[in-house]
């Protein structure tokens, strides 16, 4: 099973960025543990702060991979272009947010992306990525 995690802007700073919201673990550290937890899954990772690069990656993987786990960061709340890309591809996408966006500022309550996703996982910290992988594994059974 071939899956990719796509992280959007500022998520390269996990571990350093607002640790009271996003925790103290870097994504690289977490990813290593995730790969160990799912030895049979072919798990790729892509992070970009650039909207067009995220769209290109969705196009590149969205017709051949078995699942995409997308945390588009703040683009979630602003990007019709990323939402259109998710709507255009065939691979199921699970939207993940580390923080509980609904317990935060009002502008974080709306996602352009959610309606095009197979599901949304919000507020479980980095564990949300693991929940998303499990959901994709169960979906494919
Ligand atoms: C986030 C929530 C977004 O509102 C924020 O802009 C992020 C991270 C999360 O994972 O909780 O960058 O997507």
mmCIF file with all atom_site columns, C-alpha atoms and ligand atoms in Angstrom:
data_model
loop_
_atom_site.group_PDB
_atom_site.id
_atom_site.type_symbol
_atom_site.label_atom_id
_atom_site.label_alt_id
_atom_site.label_comp_id
_atom_site.label_asym_id
_atom_site.label_entity_id
_atom_site.label_seq_id
_atom_site.pdbx_PDB_ins_code
_atom_site.Cartn_x
_atom_site.Cartn_y
_atom_site.Cartn_z
_atom_site.occupancy
_atom_site.B_iso_or_equiv
_atom_site.pdbx_formal_charge
_atom_site.auth_seq_id
_atom_site.auth_comp_id
_atom_site.auth_asym_id
_atom_site.auth_atom_id
_atom_site.pdbx_PDB_model_num
ATOM   1   C CA . UNK A 1 1   ? 0.000   0.000  0.000  1.00 0.00 ? 1   UNK A CA 1
ATOM   2   C CA . UNK A 1 2   ? 1.419   3.333  -1.096 1.00 0.00 ? 2   UNK A CA 1
ATOM   3   C CA . UNK A 1 3   ? 0.544   6.378  1.016  1.00 0.00 ? 3   UNK A CA 1
ATOM   4   C CA . UNK A 1 4   ? 1.848   9.929  1.218  1.00 0.00 ? 4   UNK A CA 1
ATOM   5   C CA . UNK A 1 5   ? 1.670   12.535 3.934  1.00 0.00 ? 5   UNK A CA 1
ATOM   6   C CA . UNK A 1 6   ? 1.567   16.066 2.524  1.00 0.00 ? 6   UNK A CA 1
ATOM   7   C CA . UNK A 1 7   ? 2.177   18.842 5.024  1.00 0.00 ? 7   UNK A CA 1
ATOM   8   C CA . UNK A 1 8   ? 1.643   22.480 4.176  1.00 0.00 ? 8   UNK A CA 1
ATOM   9   C CA . UNK A 1 9   ? 3.086   25.786 5.369  1.00 0.00 ? 9   UNK A CA 1
ATOM   10  C CA . UNK A 1 10  ? 4.931   26.158 8.667  1.00 0.00 ? 10  UNK A CA 1
ATOM   11  C CA . UNK A 1 11  ? 4.639   22.463 9.468  1.00 0.00 ? 11  UNK A CA 1
ATOM   12  C CA . UNK A 1 12  ? 8.382   22.164 8.800  1.00 0.00 ? 12  UNK A CA 1
ATOM   13  C CA . UNK A 1 13  ? 8.732   23.966 12.137 1.00 0.00 ? 13  UNK A CA 1
ATOM   14  C CA . UNK A 1 14  ? 6.913   21.329 14.213 1.00 0.00 ? 14  UNK A CA 1
ATOM   15  C CA . UNK A 1 15  ? 8.699   20.900 17.525 1.00 0.00 ? 15  UNK A CA 1
ATOM   16  C CA . UNK A 1 16  ? 9.826   24.538 17.474 1.00 0.00 ? 16  UNK A CA 1
ATOM   17  C CA . UNK A 1 17  ? 6.618   26.283 16.430 1.00 0.00 ? 17  UNK A CA 1
ATOM   18  C CA . UNK A 1 18  ? 4.118   27.218 19.197 1.00 0.00 ? 18  UNK A CA 1
ATOM   19  C CA . UNK A 1 19  ? 4.856   24.015 21.164 1.00 0.00 ? 19  UNK A CA 1
ATOM   20  C CA . UNK A 1 20  ? 1.892   24.692 23.483 1.00 0.00 ? 20  UNK A CA 1
ATOM   21  C CA . UNK A 1 21  ? -0.341  24.145 20.425 1.00 0.00 ? 21  UNK A CA 1
ATOM   22  C CA . UNK A 1 22  ? 1.635   21.703 18.250 1.00 0.00 ? 22  UNK A CA 1
ATOM   23  C CA . UNK A 1 23  ? 3.847   19.865 20.763 1.00 0.00 ? 23  UNK A CA 1
ATOM   24  C CA . UNK A 1 24  ? 7.598   19.399 21.105 1.00 0.00 ? 24  UNK A CA 1
ATOM   25  C CA . UNK A 1 25  ? 8.201   16.650 18.540 1.00 0.00 ? 25  UNK A CA 1
ATOM   26  C CA . UNK A 1 26  ? 9.616   17.407 15.097 1.00 0.00 ? 26  UNK A CA 1
ATOM   27  C CA . UNK A 1 27  ? 7.829   15.786 12.169 1.00 0.00 ? 27  UNK A CA 1
ATOM   28  C CA . UNK A 1 28  ? 10.987  13.931 11.129 1.00 0.00 ? 28  UNK A CA 1
ATOM   29  C CA . UNK A 1 29  ? 11.156  12.309 14.591 1.00 0.00 ? 29  UNK A CA 1
ATOM   30  C CA . UNK A 1 30  ? 7.472   11.391 14.446 1.00 0.00 ? 30  UNK A CA 1
ATOM   31  C CA . UNK A 1 31  ? 7.749   10.079 10.874 1.00 0.00 ? 31  UNK A CA 1
ATOM   32  C CA . UNK A 1 32  ? 10.507  7.652  11.841 1.00 0.00 ? 32  UNK A CA 1
ATOM   33  C CA . UNK A 1 33  ? 8.246   6.193  14.575 1.00 0.00 ? 33  UNK A CA 1
ATOM   34  C CA . UNK A 1 34  ? 5.303   6.086  12.147 1.00 0.00 ? 34  UNK A CA 1
ATOM   35  C CA . UNK A 1 35  ? 7.308   4.153  9.544  1.00 0.00 ? 35  UNK A CA 1
ATOM   36  C CA . UNK A 1 36  ? 8.274   1.615  12.235 1.00 0.00 ? 36  UNK A CA 1
ATOM   37  C CA . UNK A 1 37  ? 4.627   1.263  13.300 1.00 0.00 ? 37  UNK A CA 1
ATOM   38  C CA . UNK A 1 38  ? 3.529   0.468  9.722  1.00 0.00 ? 38  UNK A CA 1
ATOM   39  C CA . UNK A 1 39  ? 6.339   -1.644 8.225  1.00 0.00 ? 39  UNK A CA 1
ATOM   40  C CA . UNK A 1 40  ? 4.157   -2.921 5.374  1.00 0.00 ? 40  UNK A CA 1
ATOM   41  C CA . UNK A 1 41  ? 3.042   0.538  4.235  1.00 0.00 ? 41  UNK A CA 1
ATOM   42  C CA . UNK A 1 42  ? 5.143   2.376  1.666  1.00 0.00 ? 42  UNK A CA 1
ATOM   43  C CA . UNK A 1 43  ? 4.956   5.785  3.300  1.00 0.00 ? 43  UNK A CA 1
ATOM   44  C CA . UNK A 1 44  ? 6.280   8.938  1.606  1.00 0.00 ? 44  UNK A CA 1
ATOM   45  C CA . UNK A 1 45  ? 6.453   12.427 3.015  1.00 0.00 ? 45  UNK A CA 1
ATOM   46  C CA . UNK A 1 46  ? 6.327   15.830 1.369  1.00 0.00 ? 46  UNK A CA 1
ATOM   47  C CA . UNK A 1 47  ? 6.264   19.277 2.974  1.00 0.00 ? 47  UNK A CA 1
ATOM   48  C CA . UNK A 1 48  ? 6.060   22.634 1.284  1.00 0.00 ? 48  UNK A CA 1
ATOM   49  C CA . UNK A 1 49  ? 5.350   26.208 2.237  1.00 0.00 ? 49  UNK A CA 1
ATOM   50  C CA . UNK A 1 50  ? 4.334   26.914 -1.357 1.00 0.00 ? 50  UNK A CA 1
ATOM   51  C CA . UNK A 1 51  ? 0.709   26.465 -2.467 1.00 0.00 ? 51  UNK A CA 1
ATOM   52  C CA . UNK A 1 52  ? 1.550   25.472 -6.077 1.00 0.00 ? 52  UNK A CA 1
ATOM   53  C CA . UNK A 1 53  ? 4.015   22.807 -4.935 1.00 0.00 ? 53  UNK A CA 1
ATOM   54  C CA . UNK A 1 54  ? 1.316   21.220 -2.772 1.00 0.00 ? 54  UNK A CA 1
ATOM   55  C CA . UNK A 1 55  ? -1.029  21.224 -5.773 1.00 0.00 ? 55  UNK A CA 1
ATOM   56  C CA . UNK A 1 56  ? 1.675   19.677 -7.993 1.00 0.00 ? 56  UNK A CA 1
ATOM   57  C CA . UNK A 1 57  ? 2.243   16.913 -5.416 1.00 0.00 ? 57  UNK A CA 1
ATOM   58  C CA . UNK A 1 58  ? -1.500  16.199 -5.217 1.00 0.00 ? 58  UNK A CA 1
ATOM   59  C CA . UNK A 1 59  ? -1.597  15.886 -9.040 1.00 0.00 ? 59  UNK A CA 1
ATOM   60  C CA . UNK A 1 60  ? 1.539   13.720 -9.078 1.00 0.00 ? 60  UNK A CA 1
ATOM   61  C CA . UNK A 1 61  ? 0.317   11.217 -6.461 1.00 0.00 ? 61  UNK A CA 1
ATOM   62  C CA . UNK A 1 62  ? -3.450  11.556 -6.796 1.00 0.00 ? 62  UNK A CA 1
ATOM   63  C CA . UNK A 1 63  ? -3.957  9.022  -9.590 1.00 0.00 ? 63  UNK A CA 1
ATOM   64  C CA . UNK A 1 64  ? -1.629  6.236  -8.478 1.00 0.00 ? 64  UNK A CA 1
ATOM   65  C CA . UNK A 1 65  ? -1.249  6.252  -4.667 1.00 0.00 ? 65  UNK A CA 1
ATOM   66  C CA . UNK A 1 66  ? -3.692  4.410  -2.408 1.00 0.00 ? 66  UNK A CA 1
ATOM   67  C CA . UNK A 1 67  ? -4.186  7.315  -0.032 1.00 0.00 ? 67  UNK A CA 1
ATOM   68  C CA . UNK A 1 68  ? -3.119  10.864 0.751  1.00 0.00 ? 68  UNK A CA 1
ATOM   69  C CA . UNK A 1 69  ? -2.989  12.374 4.234  1.00 0.00 ? 69  UNK A CA 1
ATOM   70  C CA . UNK A 1 70  ? -3.138  16.133 3.857  1.00 0.00 ? 70  UNK A CA 1
ATOM   71  C CA . UNK A 1 71  ? -2.507  18.783 6.467  1.00 0.00 ? 71  UNK A CA 1
ATOM   72  C CA . UNK A 1 72  ? -2.633  21.935 4.346  1.00 0.00 ? 72  UNK A CA 1
ATOM   73  C CA . UNK A 1 73  ? -1.969  24.158 7.383  1.00 0.00 ? 73  UNK A CA 1
ATOM   74  C CA . UNK A 1 74  ? -3.394  27.654 6.975  1.00 0.00 ? 74  UNK A CA 1
ATOM   75  C CA . UNK A 1 75  ? -4.121  26.991 3.268  1.00 0.00 ? 75  UNK A CA 1
ATOM   76  C CA . UNK A 1 76  ? -6.980  24.824 4.564  1.00 0.00 ? 76  UNK A CA 1
ATOM   77  C CA . UNK A 1 77  ? -8.848  27.997 5.405  1.00 0.00 ? 77  UNK A CA 1
ATOM   78  C CA . UNK A 1 78  ? -7.921  30.023 2.313  1.00 0.00 ? 78  UNK A CA 1
ATOM   79  C CA . UNK A 1 79  ? -7.088  27.900 -0.714 1.00 0.00 ? 79  UNK A CA 1
ATOM   80  C CA . UNK A 1 80  ? -9.765  27.185 -3.290 1.00 0.00 ? 80  UNK A CA 1
ATOM   81  C CA . UNK A 1 81  ? -6.926  26.032 -5.568 1.00 0.00 ? 81  UNK A CA 1
ATOM   82  C CA . UNK A 1 82  ? -5.887  23.223 -3.170 1.00 0.00 ? 82  UNK A CA 1
ATOM   83  C CA . UNK A 1 83  ? -9.561  22.305 -2.667 1.00 0.00 ? 83  UNK A CA 1
ATOM   84  C CA . UNK A 1 84  ? -9.974  22.097 -6.472 1.00 0.00 ? 84  UNK A CA 1
ATOM   85  C CA . UNK A 1 85  ? -6.880  19.864 -6.690 1.00 0.00 ? 85  UNK A CA 1
ATOM   86  C CA . UNK A 1 86  ? -8.300  17.499 -4.036 1.00 0.00 ? 86  UNK A CA 1
ATOM   87  C CA . UNK A 1 87  ? -11.613 17.422 -5.933 1.00 0.00 ? 87  UNK A CA 1
ATOM   88  C CA . UNK A 1 88  ? -9.780  16.652 -9.212 1.00 0.00 ? 88  UNK A CA 1
ATOM   89  C CA . UNK A 1 89  ? -7.832  13.571 -8.131 1.00 0.00 ? 89  UNK A CA 1
ATOM   90  C CA . UNK A 1 90  ? -8.895  9.933  -7.706 1.00 0.00 ? 90  UNK A CA 1
ATOM   91  C CA . UNK A 1 91  ? -6.904  8.907  -4.610 1.00 0.00 ? 91  UNK A CA 1
ATOM   92  C CA . UNK A 1 92  ? -8.826  9.272  -1.324 1.00 0.00 ? 92  UNK A CA 1
ATOM   93  C CA . UNK A 1 93  ? -7.594  12.161 0.804  1.00 0.00 ? 93  UNK A CA 1
ATOM   94  C CA . UNK A 1 94  ? -7.842  12.371 4.587  1.00 0.00 ? 94  UNK A CA 1
ATOM   95  C CA . UNK A 1 95  ? -7.542  15.864 6.021  1.00 0.00 ? 95  UNK A CA 1
ATOM   96  C CA . UNK A 1 96  ? -5.619  16.044 9.295  1.00 0.00 ? 96  UNK A CA 1
ATOM   97  C CA . UNK A 1 97  ? -5.160  18.884 11.764 1.00 0.00 ? 97  UNK A CA 1
ATOM   98  C CA . UNK A 1 98  ? -2.895  18.485 14.759 1.00 0.00 ? 98  UNK A CA 1
ATOM   99  C CA . UNK A 1 99  ? -4.758  21.044 16.856 1.00 0.00 ? 99  UNK A CA 1
ATOM   100 C CA . UNK A 1 100 ? -8.496  21.187 17.451 1.00 0.00 ? 100 UNK A CA 1
ATOM   101 C CA . UNK A 1 101 ? -9.169  23.960 14.959 1.00 0.00 ? 101 UNK A CA 1
ATOM   102 C CA . UNK A 1 102 ? -12.748 24.297 16.270 1.00 0.00 ? 102 UNK A CA 1
ATOM   103 C CA . UNK A 1 103 ? -11.455 25.325 19.693 1.00 0.00 ? 103 UNK A CA 1
ATOM   104 C CA . UNK A 1 104 ? -9.347  28.078 18.102 1.00 0.00 ? 104 UNK A CA 1
ATOM   105 C CA . UNK A 1 105 ? -9.972  31.303 16.168 1.00 0.00 ? 105 UNK A CA 1
ATOM   106 C CA . UNK A 1 106 ? -13.135 31.468 14.084 1.00 0.00 ? 106 UNK A CA 1
ATOM   107 C CA . UNK A 1 107 ? -11.170 31.783 10.832 1.00 0.00 ? 107 UNK A CA 1
ATOM   108 C CA . UNK A 1 108 ? -9.832  28.260 11.458 1.00 0.00 ? 108 UNK A CA 1
ATOM   109 C CA . UNK A 1 109 ? -13.328 26.742 11.668 1.00 0.00 ? 109 UNK A CA 1
ATOM   110 C CA . UNK A 1 110 ? -13.864 26.677 7.914  1.00 0.00 ? 110 UNK A CA 1
ATOM   111 C CA . UNK A 1 111 ? -12.057 24.312 5.567  1.00 0.00 ? 111 UNK A CA 1
ATOM   112 C CA . UNK A 1 112 ? -12.335 24.587 1.779  1.00 0.00 ? 112 UNK A CA 1
ATOM   113 C CA . UNK A 1 113 ? -10.866 21.086 1.553  1.00 0.00 ? 113 UNK A CA 1
ATOM   114 C CA . UNK A 1 114 ? -13.073 18.947 3.855  1.00 0.00 ? 114 UNK A CA 1
ATOM   115 C CA . UNK A 1 115 ? -15.990 18.422 1.503  1.00 0.00 ? 115 UNK A CA 1
ATOM   116 C CA . UNK A 1 116 ? -13.698 16.756 -1.053 1.00 0.00 ? 116 UNK A CA 1
ATOM   117 C CA . UNK A 1 117 ? -12.064 14.434 1.523  1.00 0.00 ? 117 UNK A CA 1
ATOM   118 C CA . UNK A 1 118 ? -12.874 10.880 2.559  1.00 0.00 ? 118 UNK A CA 1
ATOM   119 C CA . UNK A 1 119 ? -12.681 12.062 6.177  1.00 0.00 ? 119 UNK A CA 1
ATOM   120 C CA . UNK A 1 120 ? -11.248 14.609 8.576  1.00 0.00 ? 120 UNK A CA 1
ATOM   121 C CA . UNK A 1 121 ? -9.210  14.025 11.754 1.00 0.00 ? 121 UNK A CA 1
ATOM   122 C CA . UNK A 1 122 ? -8.845  17.003 14.046 1.00 0.00 ? 122 UNK A CA 1
ATOM   123 C CA . UNK A 1 123 ? -7.344  17.686 17.461 1.00 0.00 ? 123 UNK A CA 1
ATOM   124 C CA . UNK A 1 124 ? -5.482  14.472 18.314 1.00 0.00 ? 124 UNK A CA 1
ATOM   125 C CA . UNK A 1 125 ? -1.997  15.930 17.987 1.00 0.00 ? 125 UNK A CA 1
ATOM   126 C CA . UNK A 1 126 ? 0.497   14.094 15.790 1.00 0.00 ? 126 UNK A CA 1
ATOM   127 C CA . UNK A 1 127 ? -1.413  10.894 16.522 1.00 0.00 ? 127 UNK A CA 1
ATOM   128 C CA . UNK A 1 128 ? -3.937  12.141 13.931 1.00 0.00 ? 128 UNK A CA 1
ATOM   129 C CA . UNK A 1 129 ? -1.566  11.006 11.151 1.00 0.00 ? 129 UNK A CA 1
ATOM   130 C CA . UNK A 1 130 ? -1.497  7.476  12.592 1.00 0.00 ? 130 UNK A CA 1
ATOM   131 C CA . UNK A 1 131 ? -5.306  7.478  12.861 1.00 0.00 ? 131 UNK A CA 1
ATOM   132 C CA . UNK A 1 132 ? -5.474  8.542  9.209  1.00 0.00 ? 132 UNK A CA 1
ATOM   133 C CA . UNK A 1 133 ? -3.186  5.686  8.097  1.00 0.00 ? 133 UNK A CA 1
ATOM   134 C CA . UNK A 1 134 ? -5.358  3.211  10.011 1.00 0.00 ? 134 UNK A CA 1
ATOM   135 C CA . UNK A 1 135 ? -8.459  4.672  8.381  1.00 0.00 ? 135 UNK A CA 1
ATOM   136 C CA . UNK A 1 136 ? -6.929  4.280  4.900  1.00 0.00 ? 136 UNK A CA 1
ATOM   137 C CA . UNK A 1 137 ? -5.844  0.694  5.649  1.00 0.00 ? 137 UNK A CA 1
ATOM   138 C CA . UNK A 1 138 ? -9.354  -0.202 6.856  1.00 0.00 ? 138 UNK A CA 1
ATOM   139 C CA . UNK A 1 139 ? -10.939 1.587  3.890  1.00 0.00 ? 139 UNK A CA 1
ATOM   140 C CA . UNK A 1 140 ? -8.931  -0.481 1.412  1.00 0.00 ? 140 UNK A CA 1
ATOM   141 C CA . UNK A 1 141 ? -9.930  -3.831 3.012  1.00 0.00 ? 141 UNK A CA 1
HETATM 142 C C1 . LIG B 2 .   ? -3.152  23.204 11.477 1.00 0.00 ? 1   LIG B C1 1
HETATM 143 C C2 . LIG B 2 .   ? -4.249  24.194 11.851 1.00 0.00 ? 1   LIG B C2 1
HETATM 144 C C3 . LIG B 2 .   ? -4.220  25.411 10.954 1.00 0.00 ? 1   LIG B C3 1
HETATM 145 O O1 . LIG B 2 .   ? -5.237  26.324 11.332 1.00 0.00 ? 1   LIG B O1 1
HETATM 146 C C4 . LIG B 2 .   ? -2.878  26.117 11.080 1.00 0.00 ? 1   LIG B C4 1
HETATM 147 O O2 . LIG B 2 .   ? -2.818  27.219 10.202 1.00 0.00 ? 1   LIG B O2 1
HETATM 148 C C5 . LIG B 2 .   ? -1.735  25.193 10.864 1.00 0.00 ? 1   LIG B C5 1
HETATM 149 C C6 . LIG B 2 .   ? -1.792  23.866 11.454 1.00 0.00 ? 1   LIG B C6 1
HETATM 150 C C7 . LIG B 2 .   ? -3.090  22.011 12.451 1.00 0.00 ? 1   LIG B C7 1
HETATM 151 O O3 . LIG B 2 .   ? -2.483  21.018 12.086 1.00 0.00 ? 1   LIG B O3 1
HETATM 152 O O4 . LIG B 2 .   ? -3.613  22.094 13.562 1.00 0.00 ? 1   LIG B O4 1
HETATM 153 O O5 . LIG B 2 .   ? -0.732  25.560 10.269 1.00 0.00 ? 1   LIG B O5 1
HETATM 154 O O6 . LIG B 2 .   ? -3.441  22.689 10.186 1.00 0.00 ? 1   LIG B O6 1
#
